[in-house]
mmCIF file of C-alpha atoms and ligand atoms in Angstrom:
data_model
loop_
_atom_site.group_PDB
_atom_site.id
_atom_site.type_symbol
_atom_site.label_atom_id
_atom_site.label_comp_id
_atom_site.label_asym_id
_atom_site.label_seq_id
_atom_site.Cartn_x
_atom_site.Cartn_y
_atom_site.Cartn_z
ATOM 1 C CA UNK A 1 95.059 -132.744 -157.190
ATOM 2 C CA UNK A 2 96.727 -129.328 -157.175
ATOM 3 C CA UNK A 3 95.559 -126.881 -154.548
ATOM 4 C CA UNK A 4 93.564 -123.866 -155.653
ATOM 5 C CA UNK A 5 95.632 -120.709 -155.658
ATOM 6 C CA UNK A 6 94.359 -117.165 -155.800
ATOM 7 C CA UNK A 7 96.011 -113.884 -156.665
ATOM 8 C CA UNK A 8 95.001 -110.616 -155.028
ATOM 9 C CA UNK A 9 96.297 -107.390 -156.569
ATOM 10 C CA UNK A 10 96.077 -104.193 -154.560
ATOM 11 C CA UNK A 11 95.565 -100.790 -156.179
ATOM 12 C CA UNK A 12 95.964 -98.264 -153.359
ATOM 13 C CA UNK A 13 94.647 -95.124 -155.097
ATOM 14 C CA UNK A 14 91.338 -93.404 -154.419
ATOM 15 C CA UNK A 15 89.987 -90.110 -155.675
ATOM 16 C CA UNK A 16 88.983 -89.195 -152.137
ATOM 17 C CA UNK A 17 88.977 -91.062 -148.827
ATOM 18 C CA UNK A 18 85.513 -92.165 -147.678
ATOM 19 C CA UNK A 19 84.737 -91.079 -144.128
ATOM 20 C CA UNK A 20 84.624 -94.632 -142.758
ATOM 21 C CA UNK A 21 87.564 -96.166 -144.600
ATOM 22 C CA UNK A 22 90.649 -97.542 -142.906
ATOM 23 C CA UNK A 23 91.863 -99.620 -145.859
ATOM 24 C CA UNK A 24 95.417 -99.057 -147.084
ATOM 25 C CA UNK A 25 94.305 -96.607 -149.769
ATOM 26 C CA UNK A 26 95.308 -93.004 -150.417
ATOM 27 C CA UNK A 27 93.984 -89.900 -152.123
ATOM 28 C CA UNK A 28 96.198 -87.277 -153.775
ATOM 29 C CA UNK A 29 98.947 -89.697 -154.852
ATOM 30 C CA UNK A 30 98.078 -89.902 -158.532
ATOM 31 C CA UNK A 31 101.618 -88.873 -159.531
ATOM 32 C CA UNK A 32 102.830 -92.263 -158.226
ATOM 33 C CA UNK A 33 100.418 -94.362 -160.290
ATOM 34 C CA UNK A 34 102.803 -95.277 -163.069
ATOM 35 C CA UNK A 35 105.826 -96.037 -160.888
ATOM 36 C CA UNK A 36 103.616 -97.999 -158.532
ATOM 37 C CA UNK A 37 102.197 -100.103 -161.352
ATOM 38 C CA UNK A 38 105.673 -100.811 -162.700
ATOM 39 C CA UNK A 39 106.739 -102.031 -159.267
ATOM 40 C CA UNK A 40 103.529 -104.027 -158.918
ATOM 41 C CA UNK A 41 104.062 -105.729 -162.275
ATOM 42 C CA UNK A 42 107.584 -106.633 -161.215
ATOM 43 C CA UNK A 43 106.280 -108.228 -158.061
ATOM 44 C CA UNK A 44 103.649 -110.212 -159.956
ATOM 45 C CA UNK A 45 106.091 -111.329 -162.673
ATOM 46 C CA UNK A 46 108.728 -112.290 -160.122
ATOM 47 C CA UNK A 47 106.666 -113.943 -157.386
ATOM 48 C CA UNK A 48 103.663 -115.650 -158.915
ATOM 49 C CA UNK A 49 104.860 -119.027 -160.124
ATOM 50 C CA UNK A 50 101.819 -121.244 -159.645
ATOM 51 C CA UNK A 51 98.748 -121.813 -161.754
ATOM 52 C CA UNK A 52 96.131 -119.250 -160.737
ATOM 53 C CA UNK A 53 92.451 -120.102 -160.293
ATOM 54 C CA UNK A 54 91.120 -116.715 -159.291
ATOM 55 C CA UNK A 55 92.362 -113.136 -159.575
ATOM 56 C CA UNK A 56 90.907 -110.188 -157.704
ATOM 57 C CA UNK A 57 92.056 -106.645 -158.448
ATOM 58 C CA UNK A 58 90.918 -104.728 -155.394
ATOM 59 C CA UNK A 59 91.738 -101.594 -153.533
ATOM 60 C CA UNK A 60 91.537 -98.730 -153.133
ATOM 61 C CA UNK A 61 89.833 -98.033 -156.420
ATOM 62 C CA UNK A 62 91.271 -100.106 -159.273
ATOM 63 C CA UNK A 63 89.114 -98.230 -161.807
ATOM 64 C CA UNK A 64 90.787 -94.983 -160.688
ATOM 65 C CA UNK A 65 94.121 -96.243 -162.033
ATOM 66 C CA UNK A 66 95.055 -94.486 -165.297
ATOM 67 C CA UNK A 67 94.483 -96.270 -168.583
ATOM 68 C CA UNK A 68 98.229 -96.245 -169.200
ATOM 69 C CA UNK A 69 98.882 -97.993 -165.883
ATOM 70 C CA UNK A 70 96.087 -100.503 -166.479
ATOM 71 C CA UNK A 71 97.684 -101.367 -169.818
ATOM 72 C CA UNK A 72 100.943 -102.179 -168.021
ATOM 73 C CA UNK A 73 99.052 -104.403 -165.621
ATOM 74 C CA UNK A 74 97.476 -106.218 -168.559
ATOM 75 C CA UNK A 75 100.963 -107.241 -169.763
ATOM 76 C CA UNK A 76 101.595 -108.962 -166.437
ATOM 77 C CA UNK A 77 98.182 -110.601 -166.462
ATOM 78 C CA UNK A 78 98.862 -111.974 -169.935
ATOM 79 C CA UNK A 79 102.023 -113.705 -168.701
ATOM 80 C CA UNK A 80 100.365 -115.600 -165.832
ATOM 81 C CA UNK A 81 99.633 -119.306 -165.923
ATOM 82 C CA UNK A 82 95.846 -119.244 -165.499
ATOM 83 C CA UNK A 83 93.257 -121.990 -165.043
ATOM 84 C CA UNK A 84 90.871 -122.597 -167.906
ATOM 85 C CA UNK A 85 87.923 -121.619 -165.744
ATOM 86 C CA UNK A 86 89.646 -118.628 -164.174
ATOM 87 C CA UNK A 87 87.460 -116.263 -162.156
ATOM 88 C CA UNK A 88 88.871 -112.778 -162.670
ATOM 89 C CA UNK A 89 87.302 -109.914 -160.732
ATOM 90 C CA UNK A 90 88.037 -106.214 -161.019
ATOM 91 C CA UNK A 91 86.636 -103.908 -158.392
ATOM 92 C CA UNK A 92 85.835 -100.241 -158.802
ATOM 93 C CA UNK A 93 83.724 -97.249 -158.015
ATOM 94 C CA UNK A 94 80.883 -96.155 -160.294
ATOM 95 C CA UNK A 95 82.307 -92.789 -161.388
ATOM 96 C CA UNK A 96 85.505 -94.311 -162.778
ATOM 97 C CA UNK A 97 84.123 -97.299 -164.722
ATOM 98 C CA UNK A 98 84.736 -95.647 -168.112
ATOM 99 C CA UNK A 99 84.009 -97.493 -171.350
ATOM 100 C CA UNK A 100 87.745 -97.562 -172.179
ATOM 101 C CA UNK A 101 88.593 -99.146 -168.833
ATOM 102 C CA UNK A 102 85.767 -101.670 -169.099
ATOM 103 C CA UNK A 103 86.971 -102.611 -172.571
ATOM 104 C CA UNK A 104 90.512 -103.010 -171.305
ATOM 105 C CA UNK A 105 89.269 -105.221 -168.456
ATOM 106 C CA UNK A 106 87.569 -107.407 -171.065
ATOM 107 C CA UNK A 107 90.796 -107.697 -173.029
ATOM 108 C CA UNK A 108 92.627 -108.530 -169.816
ATOM 109 C CA UNK A 109 90.299 -111.467 -169.196
ATOM 110 C CA UNK A 110 88.216 -109.936 -166.418
ATOM 111 C CA UNK A 111 84.946 -111.858 -166.243
ATOM 112 C CA UNK A 112 83.510 -110.521 -162.992
ATOM 113 C CA UNK A 113 83.037 -106.936 -161.823
ATOM 114 C CA UNK A 114 82.501 -105.678 -158.330
ATOM 115 C CA UNK A 115 80.969 -102.221 -158.042
ATOM 116 C CA UNK A 116 80.944 -100.267 -154.781
ATOM 117 C CA UNK A 117 77.545 -98.639 -154.461
ATOM 118 C CA UNK A 118 76.948 -98.839 -150.655
ATOM 119 C CA UNK A 119 73.555 -97.080 -150.683
ATOM 120 C CA UNK A 120 71.084 -95.923 -153.304
ATOM 121 C CA UNK A 121 70.289 -92.567 -151.664
ATOM 122 C CA UNK A 122 72.528 -89.705 -152.737
ATOM 123 C CA UNK A 123 72.133 -88.051 -149.319
ATOM 124 C CA UNK A 124 73.630 -91.116 -147.612
ATOM 125 C CA UNK A 125 76.410 -91.383 -150.195
ATOM 126 C CA UNK A 126 77.302 -87.762 -149.581
ATOM 127 C CA UNK A 127 77.417 -88.287 -145.835
ATOM 128 C CA UNK A 128 79.829 -91.199 -146.379
ATOM 129 C CA UNK A 129 82.031 -88.924 -148.518
ATOM 130 C CA UNK A 130 81.615 -91.251 -151.471
ATOM 131 C CA UNK A 131 82.558 -89.646 -154.765
ATOM 132 C CA UNK A 132 79.619 -90.971 -156.798
ATOM 133 C CA UNK A 133 75.847 -90.854 -156.907
ATOM 134 C CA UNK A 134 73.175 -93.378 -157.872
ATOM 135 C CA UNK A 135 72.958 -92.131 -161.441
ATOM 136 C CA UNK A 136 76.668 -92.766 -161.989
ATOM 137 C CA UNK A 137 76.252 -96.249 -160.584
ATOM 138 C CA UNK A 138 73.422 -97.025 -163.005
ATOM 139 C CA UNK A 139 75.441 -95.678 -165.900
ATOM 140 C CA UNK A 140 78.454 -97.833 -164.978
ATOM 141 C CA UNK A 141 76.261 -100.874 -164.456
ATOM 142 C CA UNK A 142 74.491 -100.464 -167.811
ATOM 143 C CA UNK A 143 77.771 -99.906 -169.665
ATOM 144 C CA UNK A 144 79.181 -103.072 -168.103
ATOM 145 C CA UNK A 145 76.141 -105.067 -169.209
ATOM 146 C CA UNK A 146 76.288 -103.594 -172.719
ATOM 147 C CA UNK A 147 79.911 -104.676 -172.961
ATOM 148 C CA UNK A 148 78.895 -108.205 -172.028
ATOM 149 C CA UNK A 149 79.891 -108.546 -168.351
ATOM 150 C CA UNK A 150 77.668 -111.337 -167.093
ATOM 151 C CA UNK A 151 78.807 -111.620 -163.501
ATOM 152 C CA UNK A 152 78.489 -108.469 -161.409
ATOM 153 C CA UNK A 153 78.694 -107.960 -157.668
ATOM 154 C CA UNK A 154 77.422 -104.851 -155.907
ATOM 155 C CA UNK A 155 78.762 -103.871 -152.478
ATOM 156 C CA UNK A 156 76.236 -102.422 -150.041
ATOM 157 C CA UNK A 157 76.455 -101.176 -146.479
ATOM 158 C CA UNK A 158 73.917 -100.933 -143.683
ATOM 159 C CA UNK A 159 73.950 -99.398 -140.227
ATOM 160 C CA UNK A 160 74.945 -96.049 -141.771
ATOM 161 C CA UNK A 161 74.510 -92.728 -139.956
ATOM 162 C CA UNK A 162 70.931 -91.471 -140.376
ATOM 163 C CA UNK A 163 69.995 -94.530 -142.458
ATOM 164 C CA UNK A 164 66.459 -95.761 -141.912
ATOM 165 C CA UNK A 165 65.267 -99.337 -142.322
ATOM 166 C CA UNK A 166 63.090 -98.062 -145.195
ATOM 167 C CA UNK A 167 66.103 -96.636 -147.019
ATOM 168 C CA UNK A 168 67.948 -99.924 -146.631
ATOM 169 C CA UNK A 169 64.974 -101.801 -148.061
ATOM 170 C CA UNK A 170 64.855 -99.411 -150.994
ATOM 171 C CA UNK A 171 68.583 -99.947 -151.698
ATOM 172 C CA UNK A 172 68.205 -103.720 -151.649
ATOM 173 C CA UNK A 173 65.147 -103.591 -153.897
ATOM 174 C CA UNK A 174 66.835 -101.340 -156.455
ATOM 175 C CA UNK A 175 69.894 -103.563 -156.679
ATOM 176 C CA UNK A 176 68.045 -106.886 -156.686
ATOM 177 C CA UNK A 177 65.664 -105.569 -159.363
ATOM 178 C CA UNK A 178 68.609 -104.982 -161.642
ATOM 179 C CA UNK A 179 69.248 -108.725 -161.472
ATOM 180 C CA UNK A 180 72.881 -108.499 -160.352
ATOM 181 C CA UNK A 181 74.480 -111.903 -159.768
ATOM 182 C CA UNK A 182 76.034 -111.214 -156.383
ATOM 183 C CA UNK A 183 75.430 -108.798 -153.499
ATOM 184 C CA UNK A 184 77.679 -108.130 -150.496
ATOM 185 C CA UNK A 185 76.060 -106.500 -147.459
ATOM 186 C CA UNK A 186 78.445 -105.260 -144.796
ATOM 187 C CA UNK A 187 77.483 -103.433 -141.638
ATOM 188 C CA UNK A 188 79.333 -100.193 -141.031
ATOM 189 C CA UNK A 189 82.134 -100.539 -138.515
ATOM 190 C CA UNK A 190 83.506 -97.369 -136.989
ATOM 191 C CA UNK A 191 87.256 -97.836 -137.298
ATOM 192 C CA UNK A 192 89.829 -95.929 -135.306
ATOM 193 C CA UNK A 193 91.672 -93.216 -137.197
ATOM 194 C CA UNK A 194 88.800 -92.462 -139.602
ATOM 195 C CA UNK A 195 86.798 -89.197 -139.745
ATOM 196 C CA UNK A 196 83.742 -91.170 -138.612
ATOM 197 C CA UNK A 197 85.639 -92.317 -135.522
ATOM 198 C CA UNK A 198 86.360 -88.720 -134.557
ATOM 199 C CA UNK A 199 82.787 -87.635 -135.235
ATOM 200 C CA UNK A 200 81.442 -90.547 -133.265
ATOM 201 C CA UNK A 201 83.616 -89.817 -130.253
ATOM 202 C CA UNK A 202 82.282 -86.246 -130.288
ATOM 203 C CA UNK A 203 78.722 -87.602 -130.431
ATOM 204 C CA UNK A 204 78.212 -86.175 -133.919
ATOM 205 C CA UNK A 205 77.262 -89.401 -135.686
ATOM 206 C CA UNK A 206 73.677 -90.553 -135.524
ATOM 207 C CA UNK A 207 74.039 -94.306 -135.925
ATOM 208 C CA UNK A 208 70.980 -96.581 -136.086
ATOM 209 C CA UNK A 209 70.053 -98.387 -132.871
ATOM 210 C CA UNK A 210 71.368 -101.933 -132.543
ATOM 211 C CA UNK A 211 67.805 -103.203 -132.988
ATOM 212 C CA UNK A 212 67.340 -101.393 -136.342
ATOM 213 C CA UNK A 213 70.692 -102.697 -137.510
ATOM 214 C CA UNK A 214 69.612 -106.235 -136.614
ATOM 215 C CA UNK A 215 66.353 -105.677 -138.510
ATOM 216 C CA UNK A 216 68.284 -104.436 -141.552
ATOM 217 C CA UNK A 217 70.429 -107.554 -141.606
ATOM 218 C CA UNK A 218 67.480 -109.895 -141.137
ATOM 219 C CA UNK A 219 65.516 -108.108 -143.813
ATOM 220 C CA UNK A 220 68.430 -108.488 -146.234
ATOM 221 C CA UNK A 221 68.552 -112.239 -145.613
ATOM 222 C CA UNK A 222 64.811 -112.763 -146.099
ATOM 223 C CA UNK A 223 64.376 -110.330 -148.968
ATOM 224 C CA UNK A 224 67.366 -111.529 -150.955
ATOM 225 C CA UNK A 225 66.274 -115.128 -150.473
ATOM 226 C CA UNK A 226 62.868 -114.236 -151.934
ATOM 227 C CA UNK A 227 64.677 -112.762 -154.944
ATOM 228 C CA UNK A 228 66.691 -115.930 -155.586
ATOM 229 C CA UNK A 229 69.934 -115.032 -153.818
ATOM 230 C CA UNK A 230 71.432 -117.676 -151.600
ATOM 231 C CA UNK A 231 73.288 -116.468 -148.540
ATOM 232 C CA UNK A 232 76.522 -118.444 -148.595
ATOM 233 C CA UNK A 233 78.575 -116.372 -146.176
ATOM 234 C CA UNK A 234 77.749 -114.009 -143.312
ATOM 235 C CA UNK A 235 77.776 -110.948 -145.602
ATOM 236 C CA UNK A 236 77.512 -112.452 -149.081
ATOM 237 C CA UNK A 237 74.610 -113.479 -151.292
ATOM 238 C CA UNK A 238 74.721 -114.993 -154.758
ATOM 239 C CA UNK A 239 72.550 -116.408 -157.488
ATOM 240 C CA UNK A 240 73.034 -120.155 -157.748
ATOM 241 C CA UNK A 241 76.548 -121.181 -158.730
ATOM 242 C CA UNK A 242 77.821 -117.597 -158.725
ATOM 243 C CA UNK A 243 79.456 -117.458 -155.316
ATOM 244 C CA UNK A 244 82.749 -115.556 -155.326
ATOM 245 C CA UNK A 245 85.349 -118.296 -155.741
ATOM 246 C CA UNK A 246 88.162 -115.940 -154.861
ATOM 247 C CA UNK A 247 86.744 -115.202 -151.420
ATOM 248 C CA UNK A 248 85.994 -118.890 -150.929
ATOM 249 C CA UNK A 249 89.748 -119.497 -151.179
ATOM 250 C CA UNK A 250 90.251 -117.178 -148.170
ATOM 251 C CA UNK A 251 87.431 -118.782 -146.203
ATOM 252 C CA UNK A 252 88.723 -122.268 -146.987
ATOM 253 C CA UNK A 253 92.201 -121.277 -145.819
ATOM 254 C CA UNK A 254 93.772 -122.081 -149.169
ATOM 255 C CA UNK A 255 96.864 -120.485 -150.670
ATOM 256 C CA UNK A 256 96.852 -117.009 -152.130
ATOM 257 C CA UNK A 257 99.383 -114.482 -153.331
ATOM 258 C CA UNK A 258 98.845 -110.857 -152.466
ATOM 259 C CA UNK A 259 100.727 -108.361 -154.608
ATOM 260 C CA UNK A 260 100.964 -104.609 -154.153
ATOM 261 C CA UNK A 261 101.264 -102.300 -151.166
ATOM 262 C CA UNK A 262 99.366 -103.441 -148.088
ATOM 263 C CA UNK A 263 98.669 -106.863 -149.628
ATOM 264 C CA UNK A 264 98.997 -110.089 -147.629
ATOM 265 C CA UNK A 265 99.744 -113.566 -148.875
ATOM 266 C CA UNK A 266 99.191 -116.989 -147.362
ATOM 267 C CA UNK A 267 101.382 -119.670 -148.889
ATOM 268 C CA UNK A 268 102.251 -123.051 -147.385
ATOM 269 C CA UNK A 269 101.110 -121.874 -143.946
ATOM 270 C CA UNK A 270 103.244 -118.758 -144.029
ATOM 271 C CA UNK A 271 101.647 -115.304 -143.882
ATOM 272 C CA UNK A 272 103.431 -112.426 -145.594
ATOM 273 C CA UNK A 273 102.507 -108.757 -145.509
ATOM 274 C CA UNK A 274 103.775 -105.998 -147.760
ATOM 275 C CA UNK A 275 104.359 -102.439 -146.637
ATOM 276 C CA UNK A 276 101.247 -100.196 -146.701
ATOM 277 C CA UNK A 277 103.163 -97.176 -147.946
ATOM 278 C CA UNK A 278 103.082 -96.629 -151.706
ATOM 279 C CA UNK A 279 106.425 -94.786 -151.679
ATOM 280 C CA UNK A 280 108.098 -97.482 -149.597
ATOM 281 C CA UNK A 281 106.632 -100.189 -151.781
ATOM 282 C CA UNK A 282 108.105 -98.631 -154.940
ATOM 283 C CA UNK A 283 111.448 -98.136 -153.196
ATOM 284 C CA UNK A 284 111.604 -101.678 -151.787
ATOM 285 C CA UNK A 285 110.691 -103.233 -155.110
ATOM 286 C CA UNK A 286 113.355 -101.162 -156.864
ATOM 287 C CA UNK A 287 116.037 -101.907 -154.290
ATOM 288 C CA UNK A 288 115.331 -105.492 -153.238
ATOM 289 C CA UNK A 289 112.627 -106.829 -155.519
ATOM 290 C CA UNK A 290 110.661 -107.540 -152.353
ATOM 291 C CA UNK A 291 108.242 -105.339 -150.388
ATOM 292 C CA UNK A 292 107.477 -107.760 -147.577
ATOM 293 C CA UNK A 293 107.771 -106.298 -144.075
ATOM 294 C CA UNK A 294 106.296 -109.145 -142.070
ATOM 295 C CA UNK A 295 106.541 -112.910 -142.343
ATOM 296 C CA UNK A 296 104.883 -115.299 -139.933
ATOM 297 C CA UNK A 297 104.993 -119.080 -140.043
ATOM 298 C CA UNK A 298 101.631 -120.240 -138.779
ATOM 299 C CA UNK A 299 101.822 -122.893 -136.095
ATOM 300 C CA UNK A 300 99.404 -125.817 -136.392
ATOM 301 C CA UNK A 301 97.276 -124.075 -133.731
ATOM 302 C CA UNK A 302 97.246 -120.855 -135.789
ATOM 303 C CA UNK A 303 96.063 -122.806 -138.821
ATOM 304 C CA UNK A 304 93.395 -124.619 -136.793
ATOM 305 C CA UNK A 305 92.044 -121.342 -135.436
ATOM 306 C CA UNK A 306 92.027 -119.713 -138.836
ATOM 307 C CA UNK A 307 90.444 -122.756 -140.433
ATOM 308 C CA UNK A 308 87.646 -122.507 -137.859
ATOM 309 C CA UNK A 309 86.917 -118.837 -137.820
ATOM 310 C CA UNK A 310 87.290 -118.327 -141.543
ATOM 311 C CA UNK A 311 85.353 -121.534 -142.252
ATOM 312 C CA UNK A 312 82.495 -120.673 -139.918
ATOM 313 C CA UNK A 313 81.848 -117.520 -141.930
ATOM 314 C CA UNK A 314 80.457 -119.807 -144.622
ATOM 315 C CA UNK A 315 76.831 -120.789 -144.142
ATOM 316 C CA UNK A 316 77.859 -124.387 -144.827
ATOM 317 C CA UNK A 317 80.512 -124.075 -142.129
ATOM 318 C CA UNK A 318 83.382 -126.505 -141.980
ATOM 319 C CA UNK A 319 83.724 -130.208 -142.720
ATOM 320 C CA UNK A 320 84.928 -132.267 -139.762
ATOM 321 C CA UNK A 321 86.552 -134.740 -142.148
ATOM 322 C CA UNK A 322 88.497 -131.944 -143.806
ATOM 323 C CA UNK A 323 89.678 -130.738 -140.387
ATOM 324 C CA UNK A 324 90.923 -134.234 -139.562
ATOM 325 C CA UNK A 325 92.603 -134.700 -142.950
ATOM 326 C CA UNK A 326 94.289 -131.339 -142.707
ATOM 327 C CA UNK A 327 95.504 -131.547 -139.111
ATOM 328 C CA UNK A 328 95.674 -135.343 -138.550
ATOM 329 C CA UNK A 329 93.541 -135.098 -135.440
ATOM 330 C CA UNK A 330 89.767 -135.373 -134.942
ATOM 331 C CA UNK A 331 88.106 -132.020 -134.301
ATOM 332 C CA UNK A 332 86.753 -133.187 -130.891
ATOM 333 C CA UNK A 333 90.281 -133.627 -129.580
ATOM 334 C CA UNK A 334 90.838 -129.906 -130.013
ATOM 335 C CA UNK A 335 87.454 -128.249 -129.772
ATOM 336 C CA UNK A 336 85.196 -130.622 -127.840
ATOM 337 C CA UNK A 337 84.378 -128.156 -125.071
ATOM 338 C CA UNK A 338 83.553 -125.201 -127.289
ATOM 339 C CA UNK A 339 81.570 -127.322 -129.765
ATOM 340 C CA UNK A 340 79.487 -128.753 -126.916
ATOM 341 C CA UNK A 341 78.927 -125.319 -125.429
ATOM 342 C CA UNK A 342 77.646 -123.801 -128.652
ATOM 343 C CA UNK A 343 75.674 -126.801 -129.873
ATOM 344 C CA UNK A 344 73.941 -126.942 -126.472
ATOM 345 C CA UNK A 345 72.953 -123.292 -126.625
ATOM 346 C CA UNK A 346 72.029 -123.735 -130.290
ATOM 347 C CA UNK A 347 74.418 -121.165 -131.751
ATOM 348 C CA UNK A 348 76.177 -123.946 -133.656
ATOM 349 C CA UNK A 349 74.648 -126.853 -135.536
ATOM 350 C CA UNK A 350 76.495 -130.111 -135.943
ATOM 351 C CA UNK A 351 75.077 -132.468 -138.556
ATOM 352 C CA UNK A 352 76.149 -134.703 -141.430
ATOM 353 C CA UNK A 353 79.820 -134.209 -140.645
ATOM 354 C CA UNK A 354 79.630 -130.437 -140.742
ATOM 355 C CA UNK A 355 79.658 -127.700 -138.167
ATOM 356 C CA UNK A 356 77.967 -124.405 -138.955
ATOM 357 C CA UNK A 357 76.417 -121.350 -137.340
ATOM 358 C CA UNK A 358 72.671 -121.394 -136.663
ATOM 359 C CA UNK A 359 70.499 -118.370 -137.511
ATOM 360 C CA UNK A 360 71.048 -117.034 -133.985
ATOM 361 C CA UNK A 361 74.743 -117.971 -134.201
ATOM 362 C CA UNK A 362 75.162 -115.796 -137.317
ATOM 363 C CA UNK A 363 73.900 -112.774 -135.354
ATOM 364 C CA UNK A 364 76.433 -113.558 -132.605
ATOM 365 C CA UNK A 365 79.172 -114.824 -134.904
ATOM 366 C CA UNK A 366 81.999 -112.776 -133.393
ATOM 367 C CA UNK A 367 81.246 -114.116 -129.948
ATOM 368 C CA UNK A 368 81.220 -117.717 -131.209
ATOM 369 C CA UNK A 369 84.334 -117.435 -133.353
ATOM 370 C CA UNK A 370 86.410 -115.859 -130.584
ATOM 371 C CA UNK A 371 86.107 -119.039 -128.576
ATOM 372 C CA UNK A 372 87.826 -121.036 -131.280
ATOM 373 C CA UNK A 373 91.058 -119.251 -130.453
ATOM 374 C CA UNK A 374 93.325 -121.788 -128.800
HETATM 375 S S1 SF4 B 401 86.655 -96.024 -152.300
HETATM 376 FE FE1 SF4 B 401 86.914 -97.842 -151.037
HETATM 377 S S2 SF4 B 401 89.078 -97.950 -150.577
HETATM 378 FE FE2 SF4 B 401 88.694 -95.893 -151.379
HETATM 379 S S3 SF4 B 401 88.383 -94.656 -149.586
HETATM 380 FE FE3 SF4 B 401 86.361 -95.354 -150.220
HETATM 381 S S4 SF4 B 401 85.996 -97.275 -149.097
HETATM 382 FE FE4 SF4 B 401 88.187 -96.780 -148.950
#
């Protein structure tokens, strides 16, 4: 059977940078949108030569791309060899999900939307420097439903400055009550080089105590379960059968193309990374038809490590049989010591041929995963 292959498409434009964001995305570069999209389409047309099972247009803010540029992208999407049951996600921010863009997504074959809300309180959104409010989110969500989008994810964040456990509960309730199919809940990480990093080093960021953050995460798990969402990955919850197949390809260490500035690919155990710079990306595509600045052939050890720490993100964990089939060696030969350590202290559970994090292990997942580095 053919391997599943995914395609990630990066749109690096944002209306404004959020205060916590260290993604390869830029504000104030709208004049490059059209040239960038032309270069992006060239990369897609030139590189992607396998049947595609899932597509994810992410960013940045894909919905911030002009209609003209999105139309160009549609031409490239139309040319791809796509699976019959393709999952095709487009991500965006509430204020830029216009009816015209939603309609164009439909025509493009998009069947899953991912909307970045983060929090339902406008005060928190403002403090994050987000460009939208709750009302705009609801408007975008309702328009998407009216246009027939049946699979919608909403991105949320907890552990925000000044966020109370009560506010987090309110956000979860509002979103779950809408009946969205999928919810991602990420804890805020203060990344170097962001405005939040600076503010935090000056003691100007009032972050919730570790204990409140733990409570927020635990509440999300329990509450979402009671609303019919199954937690299938550390930060992801879905109604039955509506897990994000695109992300599963990453967590299963399967092949994916990444096109656009800052995008990475993983193909036949080789990792490729494109330049982050939009200008350089356009230039490299024009000059060499290639914007890759880094290529790394994974060793078997690299693949084993990645298989483990990506796989353990899934609540189902990894299959020992799959490990053996993939690497031609039983998992105990490589990881006996670490498996014993974490099964003894009950952070890992080993049963029915699978290895997965326990409830306590999920809370300490970074600590566990680090030890799978060879
Ligand atoms: S919208 Fe997303 S990508 Fe853009 S700055 Fe905010 S968090 Fe970063």
